[in-house]
Amino acid sequence: MKIGIISDTHVTNSAACTIPDWINKAFAGVGLIVHAGDVEHPEYLEALKSIAPVYAVRGNCDHKSFSTPESLSLEIGCGLLTAAHRAAVARQALTPQSRVMVYGHTHISLIHDEGGLLVINPGSPTHPRGGLPASVAVLEVNGNELYAELKVQP
């Protein structure tokens, strides 16, 4: 199973809700997409749904009327993927079954292993920070094996 991971899109108007080609290519073949918050415009989630089903959490810039939870956990076959916008909230939501922690907020991409917990921040496809390129992430789950990689804007 392949999972697309995106965060901090900060799309503020419907005219900007078209998914860029590089993200469409990065997410080709994913079975679902996790958005780690700061969507801002709900039509962006609808646009992502043209690629795959979308699960999203609310970010600090998302309107409180968004019908997205503060955190979520999804069964990914070998355990749970737990996501929240802020790392501290994601850590609080972890369970012993969590194998992957996804968060956003910093706009700084990273992937690292913390003693069997794969931690992913996909960065931002629109407003990256830290001198890093615009990015999203793709997680591949194959049995108990987890592999994640950043996909950057060319």
PDB file of N, CA and C in Angstrom, residues 57-152:
ATOM      1  N   VAL A  57      -6.266  16.204   9.191  1.00  0.00           N
ATOM      2  CA  VAL A  57      -6.381  16.753  10.534  1.00  0.00           C
ATOM      3  C   VAL A  57      -6.396  18.274  10.422  1.00  0.00           C
ATOM      4  N   ARG A  58      -6.908  18.916  11.453  1.00  0.00           N
ATOM      5  CA  ARG A  58      -7.023  20.375  11.454  1.00  0.00           C
ATOM      6  C   ARG A  58      -5.704  21.001  11.906  1.00  0.00           C
ATOM      7  N   GLY A  59      -5.266  22.002  11.165  1.00  0.00           N
ATOM      8  CA  GLY A  59      -4.076  22.755  11.532  1.00  0.00           C
ATOM      9  C   GLY A  59      -4.444  24.056  12.221  1.00  0.00           C
ATOM     10  N   ASN A  60      -3.451  24.764  12.725  1.00  0.00           N
ATOM     11  CA  ASN A  60      -3.712  26.003  13.456  1.00  0.00           C
ATOM     12  C   ASN A  60      -4.261  27.114  12.565  1.00  0.00           C
ATOM     13  N   CYS A  61      -4.084  27.020  11.247  1.00  0.00           N
ATOM     14  CA  CYS A  61      -4.626  28.028  10.328  1.00  0.00           C
ATOM     15  C   CYS A  61      -5.950  27.605   9.701  1.00  0.00           C
ATOM     16  N   ASP A  62      -6.409  26.397  10.000  1.00  0.00           N
ATOM     17  CA  ASP A  62      -7.685  25.927   9.464  1.00  0.00           C
ATOM     18  C   ASP A  62      -8.829  26.442  10.320  1.00  0.00           C
ATOM     19  N   HIS A  63      -9.903  26.855   9.674  1.00  0.00           N
ATOM     20  CA  HIS A  63     -11.063  27.374  10.384  1.00  0.00           C
ATOM     21  C   HIS A  63     -11.641  26.293  11.285  1.00  0.00           C
ATOM     22  N   LYS A  64     -12.104  26.703  12.448  1.00  0.00           N
ATOM     23  CA  LYS A  64     -12.644  25.747  13.419  1.00  0.00           C
ATOM     24  C   LYS A  64     -13.857  24.991  12.893  1.00  0.00           C
ATOM     25  N   SER A  65     -14.486  25.505  11.841  1.00  0.00           N
ATOM     26  CA  SER A  65     -15.649  24.815  11.281  1.00  0.00           C
ATOM     27  C   SER A  65     -15.247  23.622  10.405  1.00  0.00           C
ATOM     28  N   PHE A  66     -13.945  23.481  10.107  1.00  0.00           N
ATOM     29  CA  PHE A  66     -13.489  22.302   9.354  1.00  0.00           C
ATOM     30  C   PHE A  66     -13.922  21.056  10.111  1.00  0.00           C
ATOM     31  N   SER A  67     -14.461  20.109   9.399  1.00  0.00           N
ATOM     32  CA  SER A  67     -14.913  18.877  10.054  1.00  0.00           C
ATOM     33  C   SER A  67     -13.774  17.857  10.097  1.00  0.00           C
ATOM     34  N   THR A  68     -12.593  18.319  10.462  1.00  0.00           N
ATOM     35  CA  THR A  68     -11.439  17.443  10.580  1.00  0.00           C
ATOM     36  C   THR A  68     -11.020  17.375  12.045  1.00  0.00           C
ATOM     37  N   PRO A  69     -10.553  16.217  12.495  1.00  0.00           N
ATOM     38  CA  PRO A  69     -10.150  16.070  13.897  1.00  0.00           C
ATOM     39  C   PRO A  69      -8.780  16.689  14.156  1.00  0.00           C
ATOM     40  N   GLU A  70      -8.454  16.833  15.431  1.00  0.00           N
ATOM     41  CA  GLU A  70      -7.133  17.340  15.804  1.00  0.00           C
ATOM     42  C   GLU A  70      -6.050  16.286  15.539  1.00  0.00           C
ATOM     43  N   SER A  71      -6.413  15.021  15.691  1.00  0.00           N
ATOM     44  CA  SER A  71      -5.486  13.927  15.398  1.00  0.00           C
ATOM     45  C   SER A  71      -6.284  12.753  14.860  1.00  0.00           C
ATOM     46  N   LEU A  72      -5.582  11.815  14.239  1.00  0.00           N
ATOM     47  CA  LEU A  72      -6.243  10.603  13.736  1.00  0.00           C
ATOM     48  C   LEU A  72      -5.248   9.463  13.731  1.00  0.00           C
ATOM     49  N   SER A  73      -5.788   8.258  13.757  1.00  0.00           N
ATOM     50  CA  SER A  73      -4.986   7.048  13.611  1.00  0.00           C
ATOM     51  C   SER A  73      -5.645   6.174  12.563  1.00  0.00           C
ATOM     52  N   LEU A  74      -4.841   5.666  11.635  1.00  0.00           N
ATOM     53  CA  LEU A  74      -5.323   4.813  10.555  1.00  0.00           C
ATOM     54  C   LEU A  74      -4.598   3.480  10.604  1.00  0.00           C
ATOM     55  N   GLU A  75      -5.341   2.400  10.406  1.00  0.00           N
ATOM     56  CA  GLU A  75      -4.745   1.071  10.305  1.00  0.00           C
ATOM     57  C   GLU A  75      -4.037   0.970   8.958  1.00  0.00           C
ATOM     58  N   ILE A  76      -2.761   0.598   8.998  1.00  0.00           N
ATOM     59  CA  ILE A  76      -1.996   0.492   7.750  1.00  0.00           C
ATOM     60  C   ILE A  76      -1.469  -0.926   7.525  1.00  0.00           C
ATOM     61  N   GLY A  77      -2.065  -1.891   8.180  1.00  0.00           N
ATOM     62  CA  GLY A  77      -1.680  -3.284   7.971  1.00  0.00           C
ATOM     63  C   GLY A  77      -0.691  -3.798   8.992  1.00  0.00           C
ATOM     64  N   CYS A  78       0.375  -3.053   9.240  1.00  0.00           N
ATOM     65  CA  CYS A  78       1.393  -3.486  10.200  1.00  0.00           C
ATOM     66  C   CYS A  78       1.286  -2.723  11.515  1.00  0.00           C
ATOM     67  N   GLY A  79       0.251  -1.947  11.680  1.00  0.00           N
ATOM     68  CA  GLY A  79       0.069  -1.116  12.866  1.00  0.00           C
ATOM     69  C   GLY A  79      -0.712   0.129  12.497  1.00  0.00           C
ATOM     70  N   LEU A  80      -0.472   1.196  13.238  1.00  0.00           N
ATOM     71  CA  LEU A  80      -1.213   2.437  13.023  1.00  0.00           C
ATOM     72  C   LEU A  80      -0.317   3.545  12.498  1.00  0.00           C
ATOM     73  N   LEU A  81      -0.895   4.380  11.648  1.00  0.00           N
ATOM     74  CA  LEU A  81      -0.321   5.664  11.273  1.00  0.00           C
ATOM     75  C   LEU A  81      -1.082   6.685  12.101  1.00  0.00           C
ATOM     76  N   THR A  82      -0.363   7.459  12.910  1.00  0.00           N
ATOM     77  CA  THR A  82      -0.971   8.478  13.760  1.00  0.00           C
ATOM     78  C   THR A  82      -0.532   9.842  13.247  1.00  0.00           C
ATOM     79  N   ALA A  83      -1.496  10.745  13.067  1.00  0.00           N
ATOM     80  CA  ALA A  83      -1.192  12.055  12.487  1.00  0.00           C
ATOM     81  C   ALA A  83      -1.842  13.178  13.278  1.00  0.00           C
ATOM     82  N   ALA A  84      -1.163  14.307  13.321  1.00  0.00           N
ATOM     83  CA  ALA A  84      -1.685  15.554  13.880  1.00  0.00           C
ATOM     84  C   ALA A  84      -0.883  16.681  13.241  1.00  0.00           C
ATOM     85  N   HIS A  85      -1.361  17.900  13.396  1.00  0.00           N
ATOM     86  CA  HIS A  85      -0.640  19.016  12.783  1.00  0.00           C
ATOM     87  C   HIS A  85       0.663  19.310  13.522  1.00  0.00           C
ATOM     88  N   ARG A  86       0.600  19.357  14.822  1.00  0.00           N
ATOM     89  CA  ARG A  86       1.793  19.645  15.622  1.00  0.00           C
ATOM     90  C   ARG A  86       2.386  18.347  16.163  1.00  0.00           C
ATOM     91  N   ALA A  87       3.699  18.297  16.236  1.00  0.00           N
ATOM     92  CA  ALA A  87       4.382  17.085  16.697  1.00  0.00           C
ATOM     93  C   ALA A  87       3.949  16.701  18.106  1.00  0.00           C
ATOM     94  N   ALA A  88       3.806  17.674  19.002  1.00  0.00           N
ATOM     95  CA  ALA A  88       3.437  17.360  20.385  1.00  0.00           C
ATOM     96  C   ALA A  88       2.065  16.696  20.456  1.00  0.00           C
ATOM     97  N   VAL A  89       1.129  17.156  19.645  1.00  0.00           N
ATOM     98  CA  VAL A  89      -0.217  16.564  19.622  1.00  0.00           C
ATOM     99  C   VAL A  89      -0.150  15.154  19.039  1.00  0.00           C
ATOM    100  N   ALA A  90       0.647  14.975  17.996  1.00  0.00           N
ATOM    101  CA  ALA A  90       0.806  13.639  17.409  1.00  0.00           C
ATOM    102  C   ALA A  90       1.411  12.682  18.434  1.00  0.00           C
ATOM    103  N   ARG A  91       2.407  13.142  19.189  1.00  0.00           N
ATOM    104  CA  ARG A  91       3.026  12.279  20.200  1.00  0.00           C
ATOM    105  C   ARG A  91       2.020  11.879  21.276  1.00  0.00           C
ATOM    106  N   GLN A  92       1.165  12.807  21.683  1.00  0.00           N
ATOM    107  CA  GLN A  92       0.149  12.488  22.691  1.00  0.00           C
ATOM    108  C   GLN A  92      -0.854  11.466  22.176  1.00  0.00           C
ATOM    109  N   ALA A  93      -1.076  11.443  20.867  1.00  0.00           N
ATOM    110  CA  ALA A  93      -2.060  10.531  20.270  1.00  0.00           C
ATOM    111  C   ALA A  93      -1.481   9.148  19.970  1.00  0.00           C
ATOM    112  N   LEU A  94      -0.165   8.979  20.113  1.00  0.00           N
ATOM    113  CA  LEU A  94       0.454   7.686  19.823  1.00  0.00           C
ATOM    114  C   LEU A  94      -0.083   6.599  20.745  1.00  0.00           C
ATOM    115  N   THR A  95      -0.160   5.396  20.207  1.00  0.00           N
ATOM    116  CA  THR A  95      -0.529   4.213  20.988  1.00  0.00           C
ATOM    117  C   THR A  95       0.587   3.183  20.808  1.00  0.00           C
ATOM    118  N   PRO A  96       0.571   2.107  21.589  1.00  0.00           N
ATOM    119  CA  PRO A  96       1.586   1.064  21.379  1.00  0.00           C
ATOM    120  C   PRO A  96       1.544   0.463  19.970  1.00  0.00           C
ATOM    121  N   GLN A  97       0.424   0.591  19.277  1.00  0.00           N
ATOM    122  CA  GLN A  97       0.295   0.058  17.920  1.00  0.00           C
ATOM    123  C   GLN A  97       0.797   1.029  16.845  1.00  0.00           C
ATOM    124  N   SER A  98       1.127   2.259  17.223  1.00  0.00           N
ATOM    125  CA  SER A  98       1.578   3.255  16.243  1.00  0.00           C
ATOM    126  C   SER A  98       2.948   2.872  15.697  1.00  0.00           C
ATOM    127  N   ARG A  99       3.051   2.803  14.376  1.00  0.00           N
ATOM    128  CA  ARG A  99       4.315   2.524  13.690  1.00  0.00           C
ATOM    129  C   ARG A  99       4.823   3.752  12.953  1.00  0.00           C
ATOM    130  N   VAL A 100       3.891   4.679  12.629  1.00  0.00           N
ATOM    131  CA  VAL A 100       4.243   5.878  11.866  1.00  0.00           C
ATOM    132  C   VAL A 100       3.607   7.082  12.547  1.00  0.00           C
ATOM    133  N   MET A 101       4.383   8.155  12.714  1.00  0.00           N
ATOM    134  CA  MET A 101       3.861   9.422  13.225  1.00  0.00           C
ATOM    135  C   MET A 101       4.051  10.471  12.138  1.00  0.00           C
ATOM    136  N   VAL A 102       2.955  11.130  11.766  1.00  0.00           N
ATOM    137  CA  VAL A 102       2.982  12.176  10.748  1.00  0.00           C
ATOM    138  C   VAL A 102       2.583  13.492  11.404  1.00  0.00           C
ATOM    139  N   TYR A 103       3.328  14.538  11.106  1.00  0.00           N
ATOM    140  CA  TYR A 103       2.954  15.874  11.562  1.00  0.00           C
ATOM    141  C   TYR A 103       3.426  16.892  10.537  1.00  0.00           C
ATOM    142  N   GLY A 104       2.961  18.126  10.704  1.00  0.00           N
ATOM    143  CA  GLY A 104       3.332  19.219   9.817  1.00  0.00           C
ATOM    144  C   GLY A 104       3.775  20.411  10.641  1.00  0.00           C
ATOM    145  N   HIS A 105       3.207  21.572  10.350  1.00  0.00           N
ATOM    146  CA  HIS A 105       3.352  22.828  11.079  1.00  0.00           C
ATOM    147  C   HIS A 105       4.686  23.539  10.853  1.00  0.00           C
ATOM    148  N   THR A 106       5.789  22.827  10.824  1.00  0.00           N
ATOM    149  CA  THR A 106       7.097  23.485  10.742  1.00  0.00           C
ATOM    150  C   THR A 106       7.473  23.878   9.319  1.00  0.00           C
ATOM    151  N   HIS A 107       6.826  23.264   8.321  1.00  0.00           N
ATOM    152  CA  HIS A 107       7.149  23.472   6.901  1.00  0.00           C
ATOM    153  C   HIS A 107       8.555  22.964   6.575  1.00  0.00           C
ATOM    154  N   ILE A 108       9.130  22.170   7.459  1.00  0.00           N
ATOM    155  CA  ILE A 108      10.473  21.622   7.270  1.00  0.00           C
ATOM    156  C   ILE A 108      10.355  20.105   7.158  1.00  0.00           C
ATOM    157  N   SER A 109      10.720  19.581   6.002  1.00  0.00           N
ATOM    158  CA  SER A 109      10.559  18.150   5.749  1.00  0.00           C
ATOM    159  C   SER A 109      11.603  17.329   6.500  1.00  0.00           C
ATOM    160  N   LEU A 110      11.166  16.149   6.941  1.00  0.00           N
ATOM    161  CA  LEU A 110      12.087  15.205   7.560  1.00  0.00           C
ATOM    162  C   LEU A 110      11.469  13.819   7.564  1.00  0.00           C
ATOM    163  N   ILE A 111      12.322  12.833   7.546  1.00  0.00           N
ATOM    164  CA  ILE A 111      11.940  11.437   7.735  1.00  0.00           C
ATOM    165  C   ILE A 111      13.037  10.823   8.592  1.00  0.00           C
ATOM    166  N   HIS A 112      12.656  10.259   9.740  1.00  0.00           N
ATOM    167  CA  HIS A 112      13.647   9.549  10.541  1.00  0.00           C
ATOM    168  C   HIS A 112      12.973   8.488  11.396  1.00  0.00           C
ATOM    169  N   ASP A 113      13.771   7.544  11.855  1.00  0.00           N
ATOM    170  CA  ASP A 113      13.292   6.439  12.677  1.00  0.00           C
ATOM    171  C   ASP A 113      13.658   6.715  14.129  1.00  0.00           C
ATOM    172  N   GLU A 114      12.661   6.599  15.004  1.00  0.00           N
ATOM    173  CA  GLU A 114      12.889   6.758  16.439  1.00  0.00           C
ATOM    174  C   GLU A 114      12.626   5.416  17.118  1.00  0.00           C
ATOM    175  N   GLY A 115      13.552   4.510  17.011  1.00  0.00           N
ATOM    176  CA  GLY A 115      13.428   3.223  17.680  1.00  0.00           C
ATOM    177  C   GLY A 115      12.215   2.423  17.252  1.00  0.00           C
ATOM    178  N   GLY A 116      11.970   2.365  15.963  1.00  0.00           N
ATOM    179  CA  GLY A 116      10.839   1.600  15.442  1.00  0.00           C
ATOM    180  C   GLY A 116       9.618   2.437  15.115  1.00  0.00           C
ATOM    181  N   LEU A 117       9.649   3.718  15.462  1.00  0.00           N
ATOM    182  CA  LEU A 117       8.575   4.643  15.084  1.00  0.00           C
ATOM    183  C   LEU A 117       9.102   5.500  13.933  1.00  0.00           C
ATOM    184  N   LEU A 118       8.474   5.384  12.779  1.00  0.00           N
ATOM    185  CA  LEU A 118       8.872   6.183  11.622  1.00  0.00           C
ATOM    186  C   LEU A 118       8.191   7.541  11.724  1.00  0.00           C
ATOM    187  N   VAL A 119       8.973   8.608  11.798  1.00  0.00           N
ATOM    188  CA  VAL A 119       8.457   9.970  11.954  1.00  0.00           C
ATOM    189  C   VAL A 119       8.599  10.689  10.614  1.00  0.00           C
ATOM    190  N   ILE A 120       7.474  11.247  10.145  1.00  0.00           N
ATOM    191  CA  ILE A 120       7.456  11.910   8.835  1.00  0.00           C
ATOM    192  C   ILE A 120       6.840  13.297   8.961  1.00  0.00           C
ATOM    193  N   ASN A 121       7.566  14.304   8.493  1.00  0.00           N
ATOM    194  CA  ASN A 121       7.011  15.627   8.252  1.00  0.00           C
ATOM    195  C   ASN A 121       7.233  15.871   6.761  1.00  0.00           C
ATOM    196  N   PRO A 122       6.146  15.978   5.974  1.00  0.00           N
ATOM    197  CA  PRO A 122       6.329  16.121   4.530  1.00  0.00           C
ATOM    198  C   PRO A 122       6.796  17.493   4.083  1.00  0.00           C
ATOM    199  N   GLY A 123       6.963  18.430   5.010  1.00  0.00           N
ATOM    200  CA  GLY A 123       7.306  19.791   4.626  1.00  0.00           C
ATOM    201  C   GLY A 123       6.074  20.491   4.076  1.00  0.00           C
ATOM    202  N   SER A 124       6.271  21.401   3.157  1.00  0.00           N
ATOM    203  CA  SER A 124       5.161  22.129   2.540  1.00  0.00           C
ATOM    204  C   SER A 124       5.371  22.195   1.033  1.00  0.00           C
ATOM    205  N   PRO A 125       4.315  21.930   0.259  1.00  0.00           N
ATOM    206  CA  PRO A 125       4.446  22.050  -1.190  1.00  0.00           C
ATOM    207  C   PRO A 125       4.321  23.487  -1.690  1.00  0.00           C
ATOM    208  N   THR A 126       3.946  24.405  -0.797  1.00  0.00           N
ATOM    209  CA  THR A 126       3.711  25.789  -1.218  1.00  0.00           C
ATOM    210  C   THR A 126       4.579  26.814  -0.494  1.00  0.00           C
ATOM    211  N   HIS A 127       4.926  26.558   0.765  1.00  0.00           N
ATOM    212  CA  HIS A 127       5.695  27.517   1.560  1.00  0.00           C
ATOM    213  C   HIS A 127       6.769  26.804   2.383  1.00  0.00           C
ATOM    214  N   PRO A 128       7.739  26.149   1.728  1.00  0.00           N
ATOM    215  CA  PRO A 128       8.767  25.443   2.495  1.00  0.00           C
ATOM    216  C   PRO A 128       9.658  26.426   3.248  1.00  0.00           C
ATOM    217  N   ARG A 129      10.233  25.937   4.333  1.00  0.00           N
ATOM    218  CA  ARG A 129      11.138  26.762   5.142  1.00  0.00           C
ATOM    219  C   ARG A 129      12.497  26.076   5.251  1.00  0.00           C
ATOM    220  N   GLY A 130      13.428  26.778   5.841  1.00  0.00           N
ATOM    221  CA  GLY A 130      14.741  26.208   6.105  1.00  0.00           C
ATOM    222  C   GLY A 130      15.586  26.008   4.864  1.00  0.00           C
ATOM    223  N   GLY A 131      15.257  26.726   3.784  1.00  0.00           N
ATOM    224  CA  GLY A 131      16.012  26.579   2.553  1.00  0.00           C
ATOM    225  C   GLY A 131      15.747  25.276   1.821  1.00  0.00           C
ATOM    226  N   LEU A 132      14.731  24.544   2.256  1.00  0.00           N
ATOM    227  CA  LEU A 132      14.396  23.262   1.633  1.00  0.00           C
ATOM    228  C   LEU A 132      13.435  23.463   0.470  1.00  0.00           C
ATOM    229  N   PRO A 133      13.408  22.526  -0.476  1.00  0.00           N
ATOM    230  CA  PRO A 133      12.477  22.649  -1.606  1.00  0.00           C
ATOM    231  C   PRO A 133      11.051  22.297  -1.201  1.00  0.00           C
ATOM    232  N   ALA A 134      10.096  22.726  -2.007  1.00  0.00           N
ATOM    233  CA  ALA A 134       8.697  22.332  -1.830  1.00  0.00           C
ATOM    234  C   ALA A 134       8.629  20.812  -1.886  1.00  0.00           C
ATOM    235  N   SER A 135       7.837  20.204  -0.980  1.00  0.00           N
ATOM    236  CA  SER A 135       7.852  18.747  -0.911  1.00  0.00           C
ATOM    237  C   SER A 135       6.554  18.161  -0.369  1.00  0.00           C
ATOM    238  N   VAL A 136       6.388  16.879  -0.664  1.00  0.00           N
ATOM    239  CA  VAL A 136       5.371  15.998  -0.090  1.00  0.00           C
ATOM    240  C   VAL A 136       6.126  14.706   0.227  1.00  0.00           C
ATOM    241  N   ALA A 137       5.442  13.729   0.820  1.00  0.00           N
ATOM    242  CA  ALA A 137       6.087  12.448   1.111  1.00  0.00           C
ATOM    243  C   ALA A 137       5.199  11.311   0.631  1.00  0.00           C
ATOM    244  N   VAL A 138       5.826  10.183   0.382  1.00  0.00           N
ATOM    245  CA  VAL A 138       5.099   8.962   0.046  1.00  0.00           C
ATOM    246  C   VAL A 138       5.608   7.860   0.962  1.00  0.00           C
ATOM    247  N   LEU A 139       4.671   7.180   1.615  1.00  0.00           N
ATOM    248  CA  LEU A 139       4.964   6.055   2.499  1.00  0.00           C
ATOM    249  C   LEU A 139       4.531   4.780   1.804  1.00  0.00           C
ATOM    250  N   GLU A 140       5.423   3.803   1.764  1.00  0.00           N
ATOM    251  CA  GLU A 140       5.070   2.502   1.205  1.00  0.00           C
ATOM    252  C   GLU A 140       5.081   1.477   2.330  1.00  0.00           C
ATOM    253  N   VAL A 141       3.975   0.734   2.438  1.00  0.00           N
ATOM    254  CA  VAL A 141       3.829  -0.310   3.446  1.00  0.00           C
ATOM    255  C   VAL A 141       3.789  -1.641   2.710  1.00  0.00           C
ATOM    256  N   ASN A 142       4.744  -2.507   3.031  1.00  0.00           N
ATOM    257  CA  ASN A 142       4.813  -3.822   2.400  1.00  0.00           C
ATOM    258  C   ASN A 142       4.978  -4.852   3.521  1.00  0.00           C
ATOM    259  N   GLY A 143       3.859  -5.428   3.968  1.00  0.00           N
ATOM    260  CA  GLY A 143       3.905  -6.316   5.128  1.00  0.00           C
ATOM    261  C   GLY A 143       4.285  -5.513   6.353  1.00  0.00           C
ATOM    262  N   ASN A 144       5.384  -5.910   7.022  1.00  0.00           N
ATOM    263  CA  ASN A 144       5.881  -5.162   8.180  1.00  0.00           C
ATOM    264  C   ASN A 144       6.925  -4.124   7.800  1.00  0.00           C
ATOM    265  N   GLU A 145       7.256  -4.058   6.523  1.00  0.00           N
ATOM    266  CA  GLU A 145       8.274  -3.123   6.043  1.00  0.00           C
ATOM    267  C   GLU A 145       7.651  -1.758   5.752  1.00  0.00           C
ATOM    268  N   LEU A 146       8.330  -0.713   6.201  1.00  0.00           N
ATOM    269  CA  LEU A 146       7.911   0.665   5.938  1.00  0.00           C
ATOM    270  C   LEU A 146       9.038   1.381   5.203  1.00  0.00           C
ATOM    271  N   TYR A 147       8.680   2.101   4.160  1.00  0.00           N
ATOM    272  CA  TYR A 147       9.660   2.892   3.423  1.00  0.00           C
ATOM    273  C   TYR A 147       9.014   4.230   3.091  1.00  0.00           C
ATOM    274  N   ALA A 148       9.673   5.310   3.445  1.00  0.00           N
ATOM    275  CA  ALA A 148       9.144   6.644   3.146  1.00  0.00           C
ATOM    276  C   ALA A 148      10.192   7.443   2.392  1.00  0.00           C
ATOM    277  N   GLU A 149       9.712   8.274   1.484  1.00  0.00           N
ATOM    278  CA  GLU A 149      10.623   9.171   0.780  1.00  0.00           C
ATOM    279  C   GLU A 149       9.943  10.500   0.511  1.00  0.00           C
ATOM    280  N   LEU A 150      10.771  11.536   0.489  1.00  0.00           N
ATOM    281  CA  LEU A 150      10.290  12.866   0.138  1.00  0.00           C
ATOM    282  C   LEU A 150      10.268  12.991  -1.374  1.00  0.00           C
ATOM    283  N   LYS A 151       9.243  13.643  -1.872  1.00  0.00           N
ATOM    284  CA  LYS A 151       9.136  13.956  -3.294  1.00  0.00           C
ATOM    285  C   LYS A 151       9.182  15.474  -3.386  1.00  0.00           C
ATOM    286  N   VAL A 152      10.177  16.002  -4.081  1.00  0.00           N
ATOM    287  CA  VAL A 152      10.358  17.450  -4.136  1.00  0.00           C
ATOM    288  C   VAL A 152       9.930  18.003  -5.485  1.00  0.00           C
TER     289      VAL A 152
END
